[in-house]
mmCIF file of C-alpha atoms and ligand atoms in Angstrom:
data_model
loop_
_atom_site.group_PDB
_atom_site.id
_atom_site.type_symbol
_atom_site.label_atom_id
_atom_site.label_comp_id
_atom_site.label_asym_id
_atom_site.label_seq_id
_atom_site.Cartn_x
_atom_site.Cartn_y
_atom_site.Cartn_z
ATOM 1 C CA MET A 1 36.100 121.298 -141.815
ATOM 2 C CA VAL A 2 37.478 123.906 -144.571
ATOM 3 C CA LYS A 3 37.446 126.767 -143.550
ATOM 4 C CA GLY A 4 37.463 130.263 -145.558
ATOM 5 C CA ALA A 5 41.270 130.977 -146.953
ATOM 6 C CA SER A 6 40.469 134.361 -144.209
ATOM 7 C CA VAL A 7 42.103 134.402 -140.947
ATOM 8 C CA LEU A 8 39.641 136.029 -138.297
ATOM 9 C CA MET A 9 41.024 138.104 -135.443
ATOM 10 C CA SER A 10 39.424 139.688 -132.423
ATOM 11 C CA GLY A 11 39.939 140.038 -128.640
ATOM 12 C CA MET A 12 38.343 141.797 -125.381
ATOM 13 C CA ARG A 13 39.623 142.654 -121.774
ATOM 14 C CA PRO A 14 39.428 140.692 -119.698
ATOM 15 C CA THR A 15 37.160 142.506 -117.629
ATOM 16 C CA GLY A 16 35.127 139.578 -115.733
ATOM 17 C CA ARG A 17 31.428 138.745 -116.116
ATOM 18 C CA LEU A 18 29.984 139.612 -119.812
ATOM 19 C CA HIS A 19 26.803 141.644 -119.415
ATOM 20 C CA VAL A 20 24.215 141.163 -122.480
ATOM 21 C CA GLY A 21 25.863 143.705 -124.432
ATOM 22 C CA ASN A 22 29.139 141.869 -124.717
ATOM 23 C CA TYR A 23 27.257 139.114 -125.426
ATOM 24 C CA TRP A 24 24.804 140.546 -128.828
ATOM 25 C CA GLY A 25 27.375 143.214 -129.138
ATOM 26 C CA ALA A 26 30.624 140.538 -130.205
ATOM 27 C CA LEU A 27 30.106 136.979 -128.600
ATOM 28 C CA SER A 28 26.993 135.506 -130.359
ATOM 29 C CA ASN A 29 28.839 136.890 -134.061
ATOM 30 C CA TRP A 30 31.919 135.222 -132.359
ATOM 31 C CA VAL A 31 30.490 132.282 -132.285
ATOM 32 C CA GLY A 32 29.110 131.582 -135.791
ATOM 33 C CA LEU A 33 32.478 133.010 -137.218
ATOM 34 C CA GLN A 34 34.228 129.802 -135.917
ATOM 35 C CA GLU A 35 32.220 127.797 -138.243
ATOM 36 C CA LYS A 36 33.569 130.078 -141.080
ATOM 37 C CA HIS A 37 36.965 131.226 -140.576
ATOM 38 C CA ALA A 38 40.622 130.412 -138.897
ATOM 39 C CA CYS A 39 39.463 132.202 -136.275
ATOM 40 C CA TYR A 40 41.748 133.707 -133.574
ATOM 41 C CA PHE A 41 40.265 135.370 -130.181
ATOM 42 C CA ALA A 42 42.484 136.683 -127.265
ATOM 43 C CA VAL A 43 41.924 136.840 -123.620
ATOM 44 C CA ALA A 44 43.440 140.961 -123.862
ATOM 45 C CA ASP A 45 44.982 141.170 -119.961
ATOM 46 C CA TRP A 46 48.305 143.273 -121.623
ATOM 47 C CA HIS A 47 45.711 145.642 -123.154
ATOM 48 C CA MET A 48 43.591 145.672 -119.597
ATOM 49 C CA LEU A 49 46.731 147.074 -118.034
ATOM 50 C CA THR A 50 46.505 150.045 -120.372
ATOM 51 C CA THR A 51 43.847 151.330 -118.246
ATOM 52 C CA GLY A 52 44.165 148.839 -115.059
ATOM 53 C CA TYR A 53 47.750 148.933 -114.441
ATOM 54 C CA ALA A 54 47.271 150.030 -110.477
ATOM 55 C CA ASP A 55 44.231 147.446 -109.730
ATOM 56 C CA THR A 56 45.744 143.735 -111.128
ATOM 57 C CA GLY A 57 44.018 142.088 -107.702
ATOM 58 C CA ARG A 58 41.313 140.521 -109.900
ATOM 59 C CA LEU A 59 43.272 140.169 -113.076
ATOM 60 C CA GLN A 60 43.111 136.428 -113.116
ATOM 61 C CA GLU A 61 40.208 135.242 -111.761
ATOM 62 C CA ASN A 62 38.632 137.693 -114.483
ATOM 63 C CA ILE A 63 40.946 136.583 -116.993
ATOM 64 C CA ARG A 64 38.856 133.390 -115.396
ATOM 65 C CA GLU A 65 34.902 134.673 -115.492
ATOM 66 C CA MET A 66 35.606 135.872 -119.034
ATOM 67 C CA ALA A 67 36.967 132.740 -120.896
ATOM 68 C CA LEU A 68 34.147 130.632 -118.952
ATOM 69 C CA ASP A 69 31.621 132.791 -120.595
ATOM 70 C CA TRP A 70 32.984 132.474 -124.089
ATOM 71 C CA LEU A 71 33.073 128.685 -123.619
ATOM 72 C CA ALA A 72 28.677 128.580 -122.283
ATOM 73 C CA ALA A 73 28.084 131.089 -124.684
ATOM 74 C CA GLY A 74 29.284 128.457 -127.324
ATOM 75 C CA LEU A 75 33.195 129.246 -128.256
ATOM 76 C CA ASP A 76 34.135 125.837 -129.055
ATOM 77 C CA PRO A 77 37.760 125.175 -128.182
ATOM 78 C CA GLU A 78 37.760 122.544 -131.475
ATOM 79 C CA LYS A 79 36.861 125.907 -133.330
ATOM 80 C CA CYS A 80 38.608 128.581 -133.055
ATOM 81 C CA VAL A 81 41.751 129.239 -130.769
ATOM 82 C CA MET A 82 40.723 130.835 -127.720
ATOM 83 C CA PHE A 83 44.232 132.383 -126.067
ATOM 84 C CA LYS A 84 45.608 134.494 -123.388
ATOM 85 C CA GLN A 85 47.572 137.400 -125.188
ATOM 86 C CA SER A 86 50.147 137.778 -122.143
ATOM 87 C CA ALA A 87 51.118 134.080 -122.892
ATOM 88 C CA VAL A 88 52.458 134.620 -126.631
ATOM 89 C CA PRO A 89 55.035 137.051 -125.612
ATOM 90 C CA GLU A 90 55.610 137.663 -129.708
ATOM 91 C CA HIS A 91 52.816 140.751 -129.205
ATOM 92 C CA ALA A 92 54.863 142.225 -126.856
ATOM 93 C CA GLU A 93 57.912 142.272 -129.614
ATOM 94 C CA LEU A 94 55.529 142.727 -132.780
ATOM 95 C CA ALA A 95 54.615 146.337 -130.627
ATOM 96 C CA LEU A 96 57.715 147.221 -129.615
ATOM 97 C CA LEU A 97 58.839 147.156 -133.338
ATOM 98 C CA LEU A 98 55.774 148.716 -134.915
ATOM 99 C CA SER A 99 56.024 151.465 -131.734
ATOM 100 C CA MET A 100 59.015 152.489 -134.123
ATOM 101 C CA ILE A 101 57.715 153.896 -137.310
ATOM 102 C CA THR A 102 54.100 154.662 -135.401
ATOM 103 C CA PRO A 103 54.338 158.393 -135.917
ATOM 104 C CA LEU A 104 52.801 159.659 -132.357
ATOM 105 C CA SER A 105 50.807 162.136 -134.167
ATOM 106 C CA TRP A 106 48.606 159.194 -135.294
ATOM 107 C CA LEU A 107 48.110 157.642 -131.875
ATOM 108 C CA GLU A 108 47.551 161.614 -129.785
ATOM 109 C CA ASN A 109 45.018 162.005 -133.077
ATOM 110 C CA ASN A 110 43.002 158.772 -132.257
ATOM 111 C CA PRO A 111 39.532 159.775 -131.169
ATOM 112 C CA THR A 112 38.952 157.027 -128.479
ATOM 113 C CA PHE A 113 42.274 158.300 -126.924
ATOM 114 C CA LYS A 114 41.309 161.466 -126.579
ATOM 115 C CA GLU A 115 37.455 160.411 -125.460
ATOM 116 C CA GLN A 116 39.205 158.289 -123.170
ATOM 117 C CA LEU A 117 41.726 160.415 -122.094
ATOM 118 C CA GLN A 118 38.130 163.292 -121.125
ATOM 119 C CA GLU A 119 36.096 160.124 -119.947
ATOM 120 C CA LEU A 120 38.833 158.538 -117.447
ATOM 121 C CA SER A 121 40.917 161.108 -116.287
ATOM 122 C CA ASN A 122 39.234 162.008 -112.747
ATOM 123 C CA ALA A 123 40.243 158.535 -111.333
ATOM 124 C CA LYS A 124 43.581 157.441 -113.553
ATOM 125 C CA ASP A 125 46.547 158.836 -114.734
ATOM 126 C CA LEU A 126 46.610 157.816 -118.229
ATOM 127 C CA HIS A 127 49.440 159.870 -119.069
ATOM 128 C CA THR A 128 51.149 156.909 -119.915
ATOM 129 C CA HIS A 129 53.541 155.246 -122.680
ATOM 130 C CA GLY A 130 51.209 152.516 -122.132
ATOM 131 C CA PHE A 131 47.733 154.265 -122.510
ATOM 132 C CA LEU A 132 48.800 156.132 -125.516
ATOM 133 C CA GLY A 133 50.155 153.283 -127.255
ATOM 134 C CA TYR A 134 46.682 150.582 -127.270
ATOM 135 C CA PRO A 135 46.309 150.587 -130.742
ATOM 136 C CA VAL A 136 49.930 149.865 -131.575
ATOM 137 C CA LEU A 137 49.313 146.671 -129.177
ATOM 138 C CA GLN A 138 45.612 146.027 -130.794
ATOM 139 C CA ALA A 139 47.963 146.090 -134.496
ATOM 140 C CA ALA A 140 50.091 143.444 -133.375
ATOM 141 C CA ASP A 141 47.485 141.702 -132.498
ATOM 142 C CA ILE A 142 45.501 141.618 -135.223
ATOM 143 C CA LEU A 143 48.949 141.754 -137.353
ATOM 144 C CA LEU A 144 50.439 138.821 -135.907
ATOM 145 C CA TYR A 145 48.096 136.435 -136.780
ATOM 146 C CA ARG A 146 47.865 137.786 -139.743
ATOM 147 C CA ALA A 147 44.470 138.020 -139.803
ATOM 148 C CA GLY A 148 41.864 139.676 -143.208
ATOM 149 C CA LEU A 149 39.358 140.605 -140.753
ATOM 150 C CA VAL A 150 38.723 141.731 -137.392
ATOM 151 C CA PRO A 151 35.102 141.230 -136.088
ATOM 152 C CA ILE A 152 33.793 144.925 -133.863
ATOM 153 C CA GLY A 153 32.091 147.147 -132.720
ATOM 154 C CA HIS A 154 31.867 150.989 -134.240
ATOM 155 C CA ASP A 155 33.542 151.951 -131.366
ATOM 156 C CA GLN A 156 36.649 149.620 -132.358
ATOM 157 C CA LEU A 157 36.868 151.648 -136.039
ATOM 158 C CA PRO A 158 39.882 153.594 -135.454
ATOM 159 C CA HIS A 159 41.912 150.932 -133.969
ATOM 160 C CA VAL A 160 41.225 148.668 -136.619
ATOM 161 C CA GLU A 161 42.180 152.066 -139.214
ATOM 162 C CA LEU A 162 45.072 152.591 -137.283
ATOM 163 C CA ALA A 163 46.237 149.041 -137.772
ATOM 164 C CA ARG A 164 45.869 149.216 -141.074
ATOM 165 C CA GLU A 165 47.895 152.023 -141.341
ATOM 166 C CA ILE A 166 50.574 150.824 -139.447
ATOM 167 C CA ALA A 167 50.537 147.249 -141.773
ATOM 168 C CA ARG A 168 50.350 149.572 -144.976
ATOM 169 C CA ARG A 169 53.646 151.889 -143.399
ATOM 170 C CA PHE A 170 55.231 148.302 -142.621
ATOM 171 C CA ASN A 171 55.295 147.199 -145.838
ATOM 172 C CA SER A 172 56.482 149.736 -147.643
ATOM 173 C CA ILE A 173 59.453 150.039 -145.574
ATOM 174 C CA TYR A 174 60.611 146.216 -144.957
ATOM 175 C CA GLY A 175 58.355 145.222 -147.688
ATOM 176 C CA ASP A 176 54.979 143.135 -148.159
ATOM 177 C CA VAL A 177 55.072 140.832 -145.283
ATOM 178 C CA LEU A 178 51.166 142.326 -142.822
ATOM 179 C CA PRO A 179 48.262 141.958 -145.020
ATOM 180 C CA GLU A 180 45.578 145.366 -144.372
ATOM 181 C CA PRO A 181 42.782 143.843 -142.498
ATOM 182 C CA GLN A 182 39.517 144.804 -142.660
ATOM 183 C CA PRO A 183 37.173 145.865 -140.185
ATOM 184 C CA LEU A 184 33.898 143.132 -140.167
ATOM 185 C CA LEU A 185 31.087 145.143 -138.238
ATOM 186 C CA THR A 186 28.978 143.342 -135.841
ATOM 187 C CA GLU A 187 25.310 144.657 -136.949
ATOM 188 C CA THR A 188 23.871 144.794 -133.368
ATOM 189 C CA PRO A 189 22.007 147.678 -132.627
ATOM 190 C CA LYS A 190 23.562 149.409 -129.467
ATOM 191 C CA ILE A 191 22.158 147.976 -126.510
ATOM 192 C CA PRO A 192 20.699 149.779 -124.140
ATOM 193 C CA GLY A 193 21.313 149.163 -120.144
ATOM 194 C CA THR A 194 18.675 148.655 -117.492
ATOM 195 C CA ASP A 195 18.098 152.636 -117.120
ATOM 196 C CA GLY A 196 18.973 153.258 -120.862
ATOM 197 C CA ARG A 197 21.697 154.084 -121.505
ATOM 198 C CA LYS A 198 24.510 152.401 -123.314
ATOM 199 C CA MET A 199 24.968 148.877 -121.589
ATOM 200 C CA SER A 200 28.109 149.372 -119.607
ATOM 201 C CA LYS A 201 29.481 147.897 -116.122
ATOM 202 C CA SER A 202 30.872 150.571 -115.120
ATOM 203 C CA TYR A 203 27.454 152.106 -114.965
ATOM 204 C CA GLY A 204 25.982 149.857 -112.942
ATOM 205 C CA ASN A 205 23.728 149.315 -115.278
ATOM 206 C CA ALA A 206 24.959 145.536 -117.407
ATOM 207 C CA ILE A 207 22.532 142.352 -117.132
ATOM 208 C CA ASP A 208 25.209 139.685 -116.907
ATOM 209 C CA ILE A 209 25.155 136.961 -119.020
ATOM 210 C CA TYR A 210 25.235 134.745 -116.287
ATOM 211 C CA GLU A 211 22.135 136.243 -113.615
ATOM 212 C CA THR A 212 20.363 134.152 -111.908
ATOM 213 C CA ALA A 213 16.964 133.308 -111.791
ATOM 214 C CA ASP A 214 16.144 135.956 -109.249
ATOM 215 C CA SER A 215 18.459 138.396 -109.920
ATOM 216 C CA LEU A 216 17.282 138.277 -113.726
ATOM 217 C CA LYS A 217 13.501 138.592 -112.618
ATOM 218 C CA ARG A 218 14.619 141.741 -109.832
ATOM 219 C CA LYS A 219 16.366 143.766 -113.178
ATOM 220 C CA VAL A 220 13.715 142.884 -116.173
ATOM 221 C CA MET A 221 10.838 144.139 -113.649
ATOM 222 C CA ARG A 222 12.965 147.106 -113.003
ATOM 223 C CA LEU A 223 13.937 148.431 -116.794
ATOM 224 C CA TYR A 224 13.702 151.693 -118.004
ATOM 225 C CA THR A 225 10.501 152.059 -120.214
ATOM 226 C CA ASP A 226 8.416 154.932 -121.435
ATOM 227 C CA PRO A 227 8.382 157.966 -118.817
ATOM 228 C CA LEU A 228 4.960 159.182 -120.065
ATOM 229 C CA LYS A 229 3.473 155.363 -120.230
ATOM 230 C CA ALA A 230 1.849 155.562 -116.538
ATOM 231 C CA ARG A 231 -0.730 153.719 -117.171
ATOM 232 C CA ALA A 232 -1.196 150.202 -118.940
ATOM 233 C CA ASP A 233 -3.446 152.072 -120.955
ATOM 234 C CA ASP A 234 -1.508 155.331 -121.872
ATOM 235 C CA PRO A 235 -0.097 154.651 -125.390
ATOM 236 C CA GLY A 236 3.350 153.992 -125.330
ATOM 237 C CA HIS A 237 6.519 154.915 -126.769
ATOM 238 C CA PRO A 238 9.108 151.917 -127.134
ATOM 239 C CA GLU A 239 12.084 153.191 -129.896
ATOM 240 C CA PRO A 240 14.328 155.729 -129.339
ATOM 241 C CA CYS A 241 12.154 159.601 -130.358
ATOM 242 C CA ALA A 242 11.509 162.843 -129.021
ATOM 243 C CA GLU A 243 8.868 161.913 -126.682
ATOM 244 C CA ASN A 244 11.301 159.151 -125.433
ATOM 245 C CA PRO A 245 15.216 159.433 -126.784
ATOM 246 C CA PRO A 246 16.261 156.138 -124.840
ATOM 247 C CA GLY A 247 13.697 154.267 -125.999
ATOM 248 C CA CYS A 248 12.030 151.791 -124.085
ATOM 249 C CA VAL A 249 14.496 148.862 -123.136
ATOM 250 C CA ALA A 250 11.741 146.383 -122.165
ATOM 251 C CA TYR A 251 11.081 147.013 -125.954
ATOM 252 C CA ALA A 252 14.637 146.290 -127.477
ATOM 253 C CA LEU A 253 15.436 143.415 -125.129
ATOM 254 C CA HIS A 254 12.414 141.828 -126.912
ATOM 255 C CA LYS A 255 14.054 142.224 -130.046
ATOM 256 C CA LEU A 256 16.623 140.296 -129.312
ATOM 257 C CA TYR A 257 14.895 137.439 -127.426
ATOM 258 C CA ALA A 258 12.148 137.769 -129.523
ATOM 259 C CA SER A 259 10.566 136.493 -133.104
ATOM 260 C CA ALA A 260 10.490 140.052 -134.938
ATOM 261 C CA ASP A 261 6.788 138.858 -135.565
ATOM 262 C CA PHE A 262 6.266 139.407 -131.881
ATOM 263 C CA SER A 263 8.101 142.246 -131.222
ATOM 264 C CA ALA A 264 6.535 143.603 -133.904
ATOM 265 C CA ARG A 265 2.634 142.971 -132.384
ATOM 266 C CA ARG A 266 4.104 144.093 -129.129
ATOM 267 C CA GLY A 267 4.964 147.308 -130.836
ATOM 268 C CA GLU A 268 1.661 147.915 -131.554
ATOM 269 C CA GLU A 269 0.518 147.347 -128.624
ATOM 270 C CA CYS A 270 2.571 149.290 -126.637
ATOM 271 C CA ARG A 271 1.442 151.649 -128.996
ATOM 272 C CA ALA A 272 -2.096 151.678 -129.165
ATOM 273 C CA GLY A 273 -2.573 151.454 -125.344
ATOM 274 C CA GLU A 274 -3.147 147.898 -125.292
ATOM 275 C CA ILE A 275 -0.411 146.679 -122.880
ATOM 276 C CA GLY A 276 0.604 147.462 -119.472
ATOM 277 C CA CYS A 277 4.836 147.837 -118.897
ATOM 278 C CA VAL A 278 4.433 145.183 -115.871
ATOM 279 C CA ALA A 279 2.394 142.818 -118.326
ATOM 280 C CA CYS A 280 5.299 142.819 -121.332
ATOM 281 C CA LYS A 281 8.144 142.674 -118.642
ATOM 282 C CA LYS A 282 6.750 139.510 -117.899
ATOM 283 C CA ASP A 283 6.931 138.498 -121.120
ATOM 284 C CA LEU A 284 10.422 139.497 -121.844
ATOM 285 C CA LEU A 285 11.222 137.696 -118.610
ATOM 286 C CA LEU A 286 9.410 134.413 -120.050
ATOM 287 C CA GLU A 287 11.417 135.020 -122.907
ATOM 288 C CA MET A 288 14.241 135.644 -121.632
ATOM 289 C CA GLU A 289 14.631 132.908 -118.708
ATOM 290 C CA GLY A 290 14.984 129.861 -120.930
ATOM 291 C CA PRO A 291 18.174 131.360 -122.415
ATOM 292 C CA PHE A 292 19.935 132.360 -118.828
ATOM 293 C CA ALA A 293 19.017 129.152 -117.485
ATOM 294 C CA GLU A 294 20.655 127.133 -120.583
ATOM 295 C CA PHE A 295 23.404 129.113 -120.092
ATOM 296 C CA ALA A 296 23.913 128.573 -116.519
ATOM 297 C CA ARG A 297 23.653 125.144 -116.241
ATOM 298 C CA ARG A 298 26.499 124.833 -119.194
ATOM 299 C CA ARG A 299 28.826 128.070 -117.153
ATOM 300 C CA GLU A 300 28.363 125.724 -113.708
ATOM 301 C CA GLU A 301 28.943 122.666 -115.598
ATOM 302 C CA LEU A 302 31.957 124.527 -117.178
ATOM 303 C CA ALA A 303 33.035 125.558 -114.423
ATOM 304 C CA GLY A 304 33.218 122.479 -112.411
ATOM 305 C CA ALA A 305 35.424 120.864 -113.808
ATOM 306 C CA SER A 306 38.754 121.653 -112.164
ATOM 307 C CA GLY A 307 41.582 123.171 -114.271
ATOM 308 C CA LEU A 308 39.619 122.605 -117.727
ATOM 309 C CA VAL A 309 39.753 126.881 -118.229
ATOM 310 C CA GLU A 310 43.174 126.193 -117.713
ATOM 311 C CA LYS A 311 44.078 124.352 -119.902
ATOM 312 C CA ILE A 312 42.538 125.701 -122.897
ATOM 313 C CA LEU A 313 43.485 128.655 -122.459
ATOM 314 C CA GLU A 314 47.067 127.137 -122.132
ATOM 315 C CA THR A 315 46.545 124.670 -125.187
ATOM 316 C CA GLY A 316 45.291 127.877 -127.274
ATOM 317 C CA SER A 317 48.087 129.608 -126.303
ATOM 318 C CA ALA A 318 50.505 127.853 -127.653
ATOM 319 C CA HIS A 319 48.612 126.724 -130.558
ATOM 320 C CA ALA A 320 48.662 130.862 -130.656
ATOM 321 C CA ARG A 321 52.345 130.753 -129.819
ATOM 322 C CA GLU A 322 52.768 128.954 -133.209
ATOM 323 C CA ALA A 323 51.514 131.000 -136.083
ATOM 324 C CA ALA A 324 53.169 134.097 -133.641
ATOM 325 C CA GLN A 325 56.943 133.133 -133.986
ATOM 326 C CA ASN A 326 56.003 132.259 -137.823
ATOM 327 C CA THR A 327 55.041 136.089 -138.574
ATOM 328 C CA MET A 328 57.759 137.083 -135.985
ATOM 329 C CA ARG A 329 60.634 135.641 -138.141
ATOM 330 C CA GLU A 330 59.610 137.341 -141.334
ATOM 331 C CA VAL A 331 58.882 139.969 -139.463
ATOM 332 C CA ARG A 332 62.718 140.042 -138.000
ATOM 333 C CA ARG A 333 64.341 138.790 -141.328
ATOM 334 C CA ALA A 334 62.428 141.948 -143.497
ATOM 335 C CA MET A 335 63.927 143.971 -140.429
ATOM 336 C CA LYS A 336 67.225 142.542 -141.074
ATOM 337 C CA LEU A 337 67.064 142.123 -137.847
ATOM 338 C CA ALA A 338 67.727 138.575 -138.576
HETATM 339 N N1 LIG B 1 40.654 147.228 -128.233
HETATM 340 C C1 LIG B 1 39.322 146.069 -127.907
HETATM 341 C C2 LIG B 1 38.330 146.467 -127.006
HETATM 342 O O1 LIG B 1 38.587 146.942 -125.987
HETATM 343 C C3 LIG B 1 39.890 144.148 -127.328
HETATM 344 C C4 LIG B 1 41.212 144.063 -128.599
HETATM 345 C C5 LIG B 1 42.283 144.182 -127.988
HETATM 346 C C6 LIG B 1 41.036 143.737 -129.621
HETATM 347 N N2 LIG B 1 42.874 143.584 -129.002
HETATM 348 C C7 LIG B 1 41.975 143.625 -130.581
HETATM 349 C C8 LIG B 1 39.995 144.167 -130.324
HETATM 350 C C9 LIG B 1 42.273 142.667 -131.368
HETATM 351 C C10 LIG B 1 40.383 143.085 -131.987
HETATM 352 C C11 LIG B 1 41.613 142.973 -132.039
HETATM 353 O O2 LIG B 1 37.629 146.036 -127.275
#
């Protein structure tokens, strides 16, 4: 297949099984993009260490779980390069070289850095070189493949902006070697978790994309709805609003899993008090059961094929490494290291 001129690169930290938020926020998008672009998708295991350095016991398992979810969701190793960051040591080399030209202030003022430092610092000591340098490593991930496009969610915008600034600075010092990447924003609304807050593994409110029929049912029937809609015929507030700030989670999921027509009608019925939350969740469960069963079937098949995931990551990493070595030759030459 002839693919567009733009190389595309993205990555995820291996946190283990993916949830519905990861799926609609990134993965479903990647699956479409692999048809149109030359894509590099990294299992960013070194990035995992920036916050998780003290607890690496489950790292290999988490890499495998996440790669299985990627494959079961439709990433096709024939159409994209999926690889493990740490299997391509050029990421470390480029990150080191880029760190020489990255002003500390760019890193210290990075909003994600400040936010995470506050949020996570009770649990972990994040006053490390590696954590501050997170965006430099991410810039290396992207620039190593001379990616023109980086599909990401809004939260990652500052990181891609930093990668652009680092590329610009590199090119102005050493000559044009590293193209400036563009963010490709995913047009998915924030996916709420079962309790109405943003879906996140660390909040314990996630619906995994690999739930069994039982666990899916349990989670769906307990979704946060509109607390003002105590009885079936009370008028509800499905959308986020003053009366129900988080919005109804069942409604948010209808929008993802049912047709646009159905979910619009369902919104009206809810507002008019024509449907109760229990019946509404049962409908949602019917919508979700099919895709979840299909996903589970594919995933079990893949997990059962012994050594398959490992082989795919190995082949992908060898492929990625070739591209990475080409860029590094030019980088070293431009910097007069070779
Ligand atoms: N920082 C990204 C995240 O937490 C993961 C990531 C690592 C990434 N390397 C990347 C994303 C390169 C885009 C491009 O989601």
